[in-house]
C-alpha positions as a printed NumPy array, in Angstrom:
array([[-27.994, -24.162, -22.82 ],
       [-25.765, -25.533, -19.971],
       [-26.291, -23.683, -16.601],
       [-24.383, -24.204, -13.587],
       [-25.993, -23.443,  -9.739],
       [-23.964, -23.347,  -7.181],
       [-25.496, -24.318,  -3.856],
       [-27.82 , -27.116,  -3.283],
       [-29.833, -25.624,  -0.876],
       [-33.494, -24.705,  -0.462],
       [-33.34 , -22.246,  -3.038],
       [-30.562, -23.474,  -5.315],
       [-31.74 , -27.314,  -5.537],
       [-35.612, -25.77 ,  -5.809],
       [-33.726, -23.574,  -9.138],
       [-31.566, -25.936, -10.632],
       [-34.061, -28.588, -10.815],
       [-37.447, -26.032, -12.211],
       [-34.493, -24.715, -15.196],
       [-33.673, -28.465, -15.85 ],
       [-37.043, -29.259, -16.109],
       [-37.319, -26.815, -18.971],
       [-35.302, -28.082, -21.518],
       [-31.718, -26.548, -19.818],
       [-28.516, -29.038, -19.251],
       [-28.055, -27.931, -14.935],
       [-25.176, -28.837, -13.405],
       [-26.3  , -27.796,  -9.208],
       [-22.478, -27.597,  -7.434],
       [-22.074, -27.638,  -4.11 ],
       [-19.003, -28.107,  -1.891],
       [-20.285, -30.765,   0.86 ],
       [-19.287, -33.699,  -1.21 ],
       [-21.554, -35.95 ,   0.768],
       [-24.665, -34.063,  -0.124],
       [-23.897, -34.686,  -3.801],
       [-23.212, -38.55 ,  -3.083],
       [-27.044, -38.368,  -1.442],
       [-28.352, -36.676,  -4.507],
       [-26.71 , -38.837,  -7.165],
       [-27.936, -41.755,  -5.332],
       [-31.745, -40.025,  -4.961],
       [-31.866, -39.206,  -1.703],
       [-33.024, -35.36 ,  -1.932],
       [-31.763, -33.213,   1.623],
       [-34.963, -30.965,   2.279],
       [-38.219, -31.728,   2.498],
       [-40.282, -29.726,  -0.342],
       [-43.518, -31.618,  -1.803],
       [-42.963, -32.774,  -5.273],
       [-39.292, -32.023,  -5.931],
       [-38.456, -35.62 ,  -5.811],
       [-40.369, -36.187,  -9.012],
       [-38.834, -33.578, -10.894],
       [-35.519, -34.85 ,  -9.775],
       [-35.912, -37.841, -10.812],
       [-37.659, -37.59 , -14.364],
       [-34.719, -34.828, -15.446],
       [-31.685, -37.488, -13.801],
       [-32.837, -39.647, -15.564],
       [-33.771, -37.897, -19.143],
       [-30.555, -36.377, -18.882],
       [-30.798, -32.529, -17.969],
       [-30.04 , -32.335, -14.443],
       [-26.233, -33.549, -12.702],
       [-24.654, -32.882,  -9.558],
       [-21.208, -32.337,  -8.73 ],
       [-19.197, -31.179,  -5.586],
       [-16.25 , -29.641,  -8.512],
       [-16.981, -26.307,  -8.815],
       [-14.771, -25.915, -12.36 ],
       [-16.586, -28.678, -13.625],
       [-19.817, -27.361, -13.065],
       [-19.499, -23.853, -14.958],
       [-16.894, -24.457, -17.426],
       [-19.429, -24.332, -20.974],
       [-21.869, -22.793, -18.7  ],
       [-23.75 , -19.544, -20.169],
       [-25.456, -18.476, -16.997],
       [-23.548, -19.544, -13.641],
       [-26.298, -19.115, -10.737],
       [-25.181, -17.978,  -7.014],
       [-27.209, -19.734,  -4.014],
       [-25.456, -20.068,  -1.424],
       [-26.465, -18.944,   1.8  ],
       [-26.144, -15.638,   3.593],
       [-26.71 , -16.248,   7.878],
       [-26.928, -13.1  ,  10.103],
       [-23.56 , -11.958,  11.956],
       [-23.976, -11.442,  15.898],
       [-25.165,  -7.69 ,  14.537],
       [-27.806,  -8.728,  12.106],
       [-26.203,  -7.676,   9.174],
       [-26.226, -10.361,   6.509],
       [-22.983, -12.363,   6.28 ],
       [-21.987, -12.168,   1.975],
       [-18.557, -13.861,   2.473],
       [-20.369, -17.125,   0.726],
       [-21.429, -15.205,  -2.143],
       [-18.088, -13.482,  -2.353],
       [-16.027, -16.604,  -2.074],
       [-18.491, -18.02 ,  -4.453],
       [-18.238, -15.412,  -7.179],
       [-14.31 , -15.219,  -6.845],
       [-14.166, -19.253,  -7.286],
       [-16.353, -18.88 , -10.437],
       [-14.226, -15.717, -11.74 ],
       [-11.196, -18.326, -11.454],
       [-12.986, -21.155, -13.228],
       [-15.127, -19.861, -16.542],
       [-14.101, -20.35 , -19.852],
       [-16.361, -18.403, -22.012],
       [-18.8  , -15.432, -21.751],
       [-20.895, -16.001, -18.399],
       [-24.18 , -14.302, -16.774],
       [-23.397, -14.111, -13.061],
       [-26.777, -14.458, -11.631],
       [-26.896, -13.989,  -7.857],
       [-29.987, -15.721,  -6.303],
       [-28.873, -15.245,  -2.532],
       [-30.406, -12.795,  -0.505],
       [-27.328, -10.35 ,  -0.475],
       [-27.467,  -6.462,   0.884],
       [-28.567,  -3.25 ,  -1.315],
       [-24.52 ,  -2.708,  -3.349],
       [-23.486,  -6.879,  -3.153],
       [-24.044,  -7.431,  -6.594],
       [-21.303,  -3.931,  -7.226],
       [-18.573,  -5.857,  -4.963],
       [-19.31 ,  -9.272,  -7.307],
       [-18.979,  -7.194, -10.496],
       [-15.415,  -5.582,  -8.985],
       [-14.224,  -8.459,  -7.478],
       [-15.047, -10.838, -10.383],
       [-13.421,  -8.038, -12.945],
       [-10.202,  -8.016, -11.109],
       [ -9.495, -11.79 , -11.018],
       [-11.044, -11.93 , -15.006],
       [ -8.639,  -9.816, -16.068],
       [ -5.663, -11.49 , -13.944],
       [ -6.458, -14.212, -15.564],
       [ -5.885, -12.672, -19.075],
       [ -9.5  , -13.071, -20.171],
       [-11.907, -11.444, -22.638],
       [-15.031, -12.743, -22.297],
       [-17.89 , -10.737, -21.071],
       [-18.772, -11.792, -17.906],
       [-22.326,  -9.622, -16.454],
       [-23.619,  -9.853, -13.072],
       [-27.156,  -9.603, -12.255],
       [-29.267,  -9.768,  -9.243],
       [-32.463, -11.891,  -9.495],
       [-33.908, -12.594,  -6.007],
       [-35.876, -15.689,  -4.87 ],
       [-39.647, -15.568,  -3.585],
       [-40.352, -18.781,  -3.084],
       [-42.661, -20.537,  -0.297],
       [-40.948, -23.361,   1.497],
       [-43.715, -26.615,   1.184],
       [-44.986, -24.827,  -2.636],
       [-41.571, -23.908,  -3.7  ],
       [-41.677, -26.024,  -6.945],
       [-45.31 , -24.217,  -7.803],
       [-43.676, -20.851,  -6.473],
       [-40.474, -21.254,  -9.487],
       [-42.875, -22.703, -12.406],
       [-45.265, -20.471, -11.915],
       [-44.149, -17.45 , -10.235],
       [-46.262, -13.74 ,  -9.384],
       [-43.398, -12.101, -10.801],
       [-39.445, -12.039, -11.606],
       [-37.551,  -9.622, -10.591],
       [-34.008,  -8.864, -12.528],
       [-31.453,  -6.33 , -11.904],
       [-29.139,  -5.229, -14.682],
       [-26.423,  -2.861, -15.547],
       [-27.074,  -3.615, -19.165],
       [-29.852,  -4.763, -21.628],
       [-27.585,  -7.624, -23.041],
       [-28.185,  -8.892, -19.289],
       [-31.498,  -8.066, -19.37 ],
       [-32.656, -10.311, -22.53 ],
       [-30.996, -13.014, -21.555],
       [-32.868, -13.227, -18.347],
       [-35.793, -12.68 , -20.012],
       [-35.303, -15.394, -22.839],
       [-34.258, -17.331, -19.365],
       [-37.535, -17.339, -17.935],
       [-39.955, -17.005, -20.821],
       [-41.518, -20.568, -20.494],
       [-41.965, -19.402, -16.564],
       [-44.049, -16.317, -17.748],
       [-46.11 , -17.65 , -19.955],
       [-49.068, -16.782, -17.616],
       [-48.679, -13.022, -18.308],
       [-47.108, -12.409, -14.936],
       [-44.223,  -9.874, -15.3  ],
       [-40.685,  -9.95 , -15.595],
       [-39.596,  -6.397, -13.81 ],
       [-36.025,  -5.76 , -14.95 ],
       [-35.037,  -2.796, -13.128],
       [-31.31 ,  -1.901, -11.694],
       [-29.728,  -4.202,  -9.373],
       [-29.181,  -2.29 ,  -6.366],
       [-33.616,  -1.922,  -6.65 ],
       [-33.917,  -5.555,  -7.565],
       [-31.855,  -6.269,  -4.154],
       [-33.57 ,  -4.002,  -2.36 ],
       [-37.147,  -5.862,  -3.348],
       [-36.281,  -9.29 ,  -1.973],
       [-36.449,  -7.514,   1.448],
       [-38.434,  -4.998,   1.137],
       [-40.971,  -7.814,   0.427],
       [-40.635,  -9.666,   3.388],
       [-40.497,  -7.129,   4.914],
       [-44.094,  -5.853,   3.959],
       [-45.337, -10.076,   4.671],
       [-43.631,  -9.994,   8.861],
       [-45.074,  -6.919,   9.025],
       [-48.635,  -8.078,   8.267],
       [-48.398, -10.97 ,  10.754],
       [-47.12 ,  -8.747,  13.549],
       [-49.8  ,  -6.41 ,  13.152],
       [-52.237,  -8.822,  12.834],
       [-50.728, -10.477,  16.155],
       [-50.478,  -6.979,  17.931],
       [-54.17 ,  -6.478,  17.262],
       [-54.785,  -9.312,  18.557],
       [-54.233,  -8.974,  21.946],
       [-56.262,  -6.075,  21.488],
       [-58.936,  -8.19 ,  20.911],
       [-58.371, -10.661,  23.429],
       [-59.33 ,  -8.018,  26.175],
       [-61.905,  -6.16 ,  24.464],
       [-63.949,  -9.182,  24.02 ],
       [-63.338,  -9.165,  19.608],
       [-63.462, -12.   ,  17.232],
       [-59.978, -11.716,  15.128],
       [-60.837, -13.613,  12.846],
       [-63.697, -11.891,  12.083],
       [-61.479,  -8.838,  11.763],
       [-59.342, -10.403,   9.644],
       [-61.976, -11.321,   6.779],
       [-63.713,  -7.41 ,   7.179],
       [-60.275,  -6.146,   6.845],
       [-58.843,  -8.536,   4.711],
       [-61.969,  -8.494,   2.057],
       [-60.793,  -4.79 ,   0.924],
       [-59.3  ,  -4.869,  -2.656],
       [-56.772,  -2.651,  -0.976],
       [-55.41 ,  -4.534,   1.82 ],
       [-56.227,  -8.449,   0.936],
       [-56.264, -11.998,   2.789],
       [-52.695, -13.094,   2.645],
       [-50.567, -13.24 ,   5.467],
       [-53.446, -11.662,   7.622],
       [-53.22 , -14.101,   9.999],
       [-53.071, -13.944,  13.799],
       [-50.946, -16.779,  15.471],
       [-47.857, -17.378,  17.546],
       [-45.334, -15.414,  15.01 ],
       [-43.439, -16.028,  12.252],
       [-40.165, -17.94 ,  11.638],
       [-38.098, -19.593,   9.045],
       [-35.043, -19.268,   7.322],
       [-36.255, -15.847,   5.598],
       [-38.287, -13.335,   7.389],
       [-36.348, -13.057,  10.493],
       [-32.973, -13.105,   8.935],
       [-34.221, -10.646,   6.385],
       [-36.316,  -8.002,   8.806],
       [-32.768,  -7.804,  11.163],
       [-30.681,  -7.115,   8.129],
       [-32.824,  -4.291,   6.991],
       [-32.989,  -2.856,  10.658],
       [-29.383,  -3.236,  10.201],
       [-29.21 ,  -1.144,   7.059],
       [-31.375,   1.491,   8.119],
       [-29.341,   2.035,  11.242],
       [-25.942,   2.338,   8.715],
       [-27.858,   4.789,   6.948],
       [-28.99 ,   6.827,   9.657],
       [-32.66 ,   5.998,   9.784],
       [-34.226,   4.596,  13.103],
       [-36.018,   1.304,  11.593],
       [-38.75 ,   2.018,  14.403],
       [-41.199,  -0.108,  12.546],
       [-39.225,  -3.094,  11.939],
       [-37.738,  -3.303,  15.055],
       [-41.488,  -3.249,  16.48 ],
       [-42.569,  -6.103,  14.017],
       [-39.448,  -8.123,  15.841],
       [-40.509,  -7.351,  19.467],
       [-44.287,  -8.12 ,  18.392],
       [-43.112, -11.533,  16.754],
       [-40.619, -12.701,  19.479],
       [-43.677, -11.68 ,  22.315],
       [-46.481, -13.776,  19.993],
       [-43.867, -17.136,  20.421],
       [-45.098, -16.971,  23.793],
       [-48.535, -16.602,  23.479],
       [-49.094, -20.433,  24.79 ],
       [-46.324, -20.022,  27.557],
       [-48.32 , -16.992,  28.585],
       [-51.53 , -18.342,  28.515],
       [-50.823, -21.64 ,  30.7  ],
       [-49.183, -19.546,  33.045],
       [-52.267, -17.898,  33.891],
       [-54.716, -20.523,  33.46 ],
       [-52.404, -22.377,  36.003],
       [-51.392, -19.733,  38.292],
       [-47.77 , -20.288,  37.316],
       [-47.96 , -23.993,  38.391],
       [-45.903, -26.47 ,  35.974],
       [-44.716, -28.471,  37.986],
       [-46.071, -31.779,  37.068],
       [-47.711, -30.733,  33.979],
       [-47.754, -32.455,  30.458],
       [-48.446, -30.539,  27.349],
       [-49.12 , -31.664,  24.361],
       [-47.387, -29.928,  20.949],
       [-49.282, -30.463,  17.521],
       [-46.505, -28.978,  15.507],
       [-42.787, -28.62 ,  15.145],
       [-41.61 , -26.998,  11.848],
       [-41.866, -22.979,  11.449],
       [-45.093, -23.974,   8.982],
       [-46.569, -26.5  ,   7.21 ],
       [-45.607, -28.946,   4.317],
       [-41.548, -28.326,   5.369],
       [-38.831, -30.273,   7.983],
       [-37.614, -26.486,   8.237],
       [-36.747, -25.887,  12.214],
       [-35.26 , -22.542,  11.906],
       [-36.649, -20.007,  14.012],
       [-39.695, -22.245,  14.844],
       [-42.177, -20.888,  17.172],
       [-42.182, -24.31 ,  18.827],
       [-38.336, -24.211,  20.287],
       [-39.603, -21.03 ,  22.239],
       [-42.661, -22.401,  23.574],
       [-40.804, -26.033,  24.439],
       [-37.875, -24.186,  25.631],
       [-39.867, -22.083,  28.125],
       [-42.34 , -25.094,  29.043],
       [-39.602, -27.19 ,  30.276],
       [-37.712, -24.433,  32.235],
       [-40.624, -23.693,  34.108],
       [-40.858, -27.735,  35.065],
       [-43.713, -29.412,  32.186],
       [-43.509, -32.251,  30.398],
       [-43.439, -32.206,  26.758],
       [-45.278, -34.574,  24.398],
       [-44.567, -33.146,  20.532],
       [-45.346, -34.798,  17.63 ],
       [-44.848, -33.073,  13.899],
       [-45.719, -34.969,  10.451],
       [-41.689, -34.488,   9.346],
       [-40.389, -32.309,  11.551],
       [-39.005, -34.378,  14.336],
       [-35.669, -35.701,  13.517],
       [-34.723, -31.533,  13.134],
       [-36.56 , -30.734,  16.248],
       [-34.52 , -33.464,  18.241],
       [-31.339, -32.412,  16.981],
       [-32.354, -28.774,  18.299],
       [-34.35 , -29.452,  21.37 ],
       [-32.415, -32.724,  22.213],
       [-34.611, -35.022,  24.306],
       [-34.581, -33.485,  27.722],
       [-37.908, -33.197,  28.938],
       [-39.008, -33.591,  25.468],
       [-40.982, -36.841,  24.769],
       [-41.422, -37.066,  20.674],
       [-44.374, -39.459,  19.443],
       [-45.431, -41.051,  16.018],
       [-49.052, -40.561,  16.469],
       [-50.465, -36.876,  17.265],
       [-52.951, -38.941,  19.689],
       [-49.777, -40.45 ,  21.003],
       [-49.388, -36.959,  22.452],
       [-52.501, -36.478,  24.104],
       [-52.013, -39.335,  26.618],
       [-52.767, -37.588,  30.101],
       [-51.751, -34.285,  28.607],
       [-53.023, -31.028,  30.968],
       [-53.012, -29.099,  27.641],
       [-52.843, -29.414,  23.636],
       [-50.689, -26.52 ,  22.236],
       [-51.112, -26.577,  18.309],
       [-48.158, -24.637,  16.718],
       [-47.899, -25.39 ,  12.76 ],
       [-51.38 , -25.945,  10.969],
       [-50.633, -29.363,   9.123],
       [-53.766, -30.257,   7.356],
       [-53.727, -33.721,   9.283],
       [-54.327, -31.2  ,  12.428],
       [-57.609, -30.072,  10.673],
       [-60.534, -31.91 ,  11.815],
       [-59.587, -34.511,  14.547],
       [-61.709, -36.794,  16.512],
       [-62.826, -34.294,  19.612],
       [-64.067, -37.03 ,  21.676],
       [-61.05 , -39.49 ,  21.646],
       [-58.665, -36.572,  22.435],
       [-61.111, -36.212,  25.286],
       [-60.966, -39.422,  26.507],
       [-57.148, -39.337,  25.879],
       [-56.462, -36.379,  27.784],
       [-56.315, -35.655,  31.849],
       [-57.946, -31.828,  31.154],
       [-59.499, -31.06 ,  28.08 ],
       [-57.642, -27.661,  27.453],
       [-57.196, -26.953,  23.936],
       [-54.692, -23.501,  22.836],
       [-54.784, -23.06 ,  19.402],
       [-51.729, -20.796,  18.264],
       [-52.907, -20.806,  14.543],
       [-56.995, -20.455,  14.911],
       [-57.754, -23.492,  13.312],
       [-60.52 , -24.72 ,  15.209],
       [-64.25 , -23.365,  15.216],
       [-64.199, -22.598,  19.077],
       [-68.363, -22.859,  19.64 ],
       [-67.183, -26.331,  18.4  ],
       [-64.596, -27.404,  20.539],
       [-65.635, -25.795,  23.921],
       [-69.222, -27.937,  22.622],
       [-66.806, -31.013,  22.497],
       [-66.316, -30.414,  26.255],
       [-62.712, -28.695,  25.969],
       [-62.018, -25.403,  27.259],
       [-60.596, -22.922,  24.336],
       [-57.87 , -20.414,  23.915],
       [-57.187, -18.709,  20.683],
       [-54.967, -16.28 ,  19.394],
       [-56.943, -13.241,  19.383],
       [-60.532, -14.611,  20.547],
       [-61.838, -12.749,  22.646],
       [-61.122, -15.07 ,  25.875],
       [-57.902, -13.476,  27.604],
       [-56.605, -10.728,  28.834],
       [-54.471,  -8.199,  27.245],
       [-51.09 ,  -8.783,  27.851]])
């Protein structure tokens, strides 16, 4: 079966290349002709462990092309996917004119019967204006094939993406129609063969999921982040909160994690659009707009810290930054914690040492080198550094050598905005230790 994907993105590169790897002929489209050129040649454009592989055995066996010719790519095709992106407009309202543009170029362009399946994050009703919009230029055009739309949103991890699509928790498919509906499922069969669901339900439900869900995941953190401080002046352990909270069957570990926020391409974007939504449809969005102000406060946390620890003195300060990218095992920048807290560290007149495993060449096109000084070597950092500031919990973060950093660094001061570090074991190391929720600060 030849599919086409259109948009060679995070999500549609991650799709195109799990289907192809199948057993399905993929054609991924997309119109920046010199991201194809890189792909045909090998060279993939995000940084997602293992996709390289899996690009490279289906290129060569056969199953998997790239093309910036949109006609090409889903003329023959039987299911045409959507992934293109959707950014926030200056209101926080997701911007669809992508997917729109998207689905009118493919309307223009099929030849046969077609299954429109939108995997961009589009508002509750996008998937109705596809359907209209695509019907009107179909029958301009003359045509009589059937041509169904259907929503079927992404949930995959950035850095476990490739895990996330070949094994996924669930699939989620909105239909107008049960001829939709078993194609889908036929679709992603050898996906579910783990006896985790396929939930076909309509598509305005099926839309309203994808946020709904990370939704549920930002709200976690912020709460977890808002107790926190809570815990910082009443002298609590959070992390010993976490695994007496988290340990109920009814609540559970994941994403119960105090730190300095969330970011990404996904949860911010998303949580502002469904603020946005409730406010069109007359409902306050109280919590959500809470789970922002929580989150954009936590990016601080280190800022905050410092400026207490040094009586608002940076002037002459160096600070180390383990930690660039929004989380570990991705290049992703977007909405890092890490351009707030390097932002507000060089206003206020510190030097910058940051180092990051991939992260870097994003970072500096971001950040720009002002102030910013980006090593090779996370010890590289620590050279006369005032203060370490961990940000994104790489694994090569996990267990360093205490006693060089100590010898590397002009005051052994050691914030750790993701908890990783035993703190009876550092401050025994002959650091002084800030955590995020530890019982050693005040409440802000």
């Amino acid at each position: 079966m030849k599919i086409a994907v259109v948009g060679t993105g995070y999500v549609g590169l991650v799709t195109g290349v799990c289907l192809a790897d199948m057993g399905n002929d993929v054609v991924c489209m997309d119109l920046d002709a010199s991201k194809i050129d890189a792909l045909r040649a090998g060279s993939v454009p995000i940084y997602e462990p293992g996709i390289e592989t899996v690009i490279e055995r289906n290129v060569r066996d056969g199953r998997l092309a790239f093309t910036a010719d949109l006609a090409n790519a889903v003329q023959g095709a039987a299911i045409c996917f959507i992934a293109v992106g959707t950014p926030k407009n200056e209101d926080g309202a997701a911007d669809v004119r992508h997917v729109l543009a998207c689905a009118d170029s493919i309307a223009r362009s099929i030849d046969g019967p077609c299954t429109v399946v939108v995997k961009s994050t589009v508002p509750v009703g996008t998937c109705d204006l596809i359907e209209e919009a695509m019907g009107r230029v179909v029958a301009e055009r003359g045509l009589r094939h059937r041509v169904d739309v259907v929503s079927n949103p992404e949930f995959l991890k950035e850095g476990s993406a490739v895990e996330d699509f070949m094994r996924p928790d669930r699939v989620v498919v909105g239909i107008t129609n049960e001829t939709a509906g078993e194609v889908m499922r036929d679709l992603y069969s050898p996906f579910t063969r783990n006896g985790h669901p396929v939930i076909v339900t309509d598509r305005r439900s099926s839309e309203m999921i994808k946020y709904a869900s990370n939704a549920m995941l930002a709200t976690r953190i912020s709460f977890m982040n808002d107790l926190a401080a809570l815990c910082e002046a009443a002298g609590v352990d959070i992390e010993d909160v976490r695994k007496g909270v988290g340990t109920d069957r009814r609540i559970g570990m994941p994403f119960l994690y105090a730190g300095v926020g969330y970011g990404g391409s996904c949860f911010p974007k998303d949580v502002r659009a469904l603020v946005k939504a409730m406010h069109q449809h007359g409902g306050d969005a109280a919590i959500l707009e809470a789970v922002e102000r929580v989150n954009e406060r936590q990016k601080l946390w280190p800022v905050s810290v410092l400026a207490r620890h040094w009586q608002d003195r940076f002037d002459g300060k160096r600070v180390a930054v383990w930690g660039l990218a929004f989380k570990p095992n991705t290049d992703d920048m977007r909405e890092a914690p890490s351009l707030s807290v390097i932002e507000a560290l060089r206003t206020r007149g510190a030097a910058v040492a940051a180092h990051d495993p991939v992260a870097v060449p994003n970072a500096r096109r971001l950040l720009g080198d002002r102030g910013v000084e980006y090593v090779k070597h996370p010890y590289d950092a620590l050279k006369d550094a005032d203060a370490l500031v961990l940000l994104t919990e790489w694994g090569s973060y996990r267990t360093p050598d205490f006693a060089r950093m100590r010898s590397l660094m002009r005051t052994p001061l050691v914030l750790d905005g993701r908890n990783q570090y035993n703190p009876e074991a550092v401050r025994k190391a002959g650091f002084e230790y800030f955590g995020v929720g530890r019982g050693t600060q005040d409440l802000q």
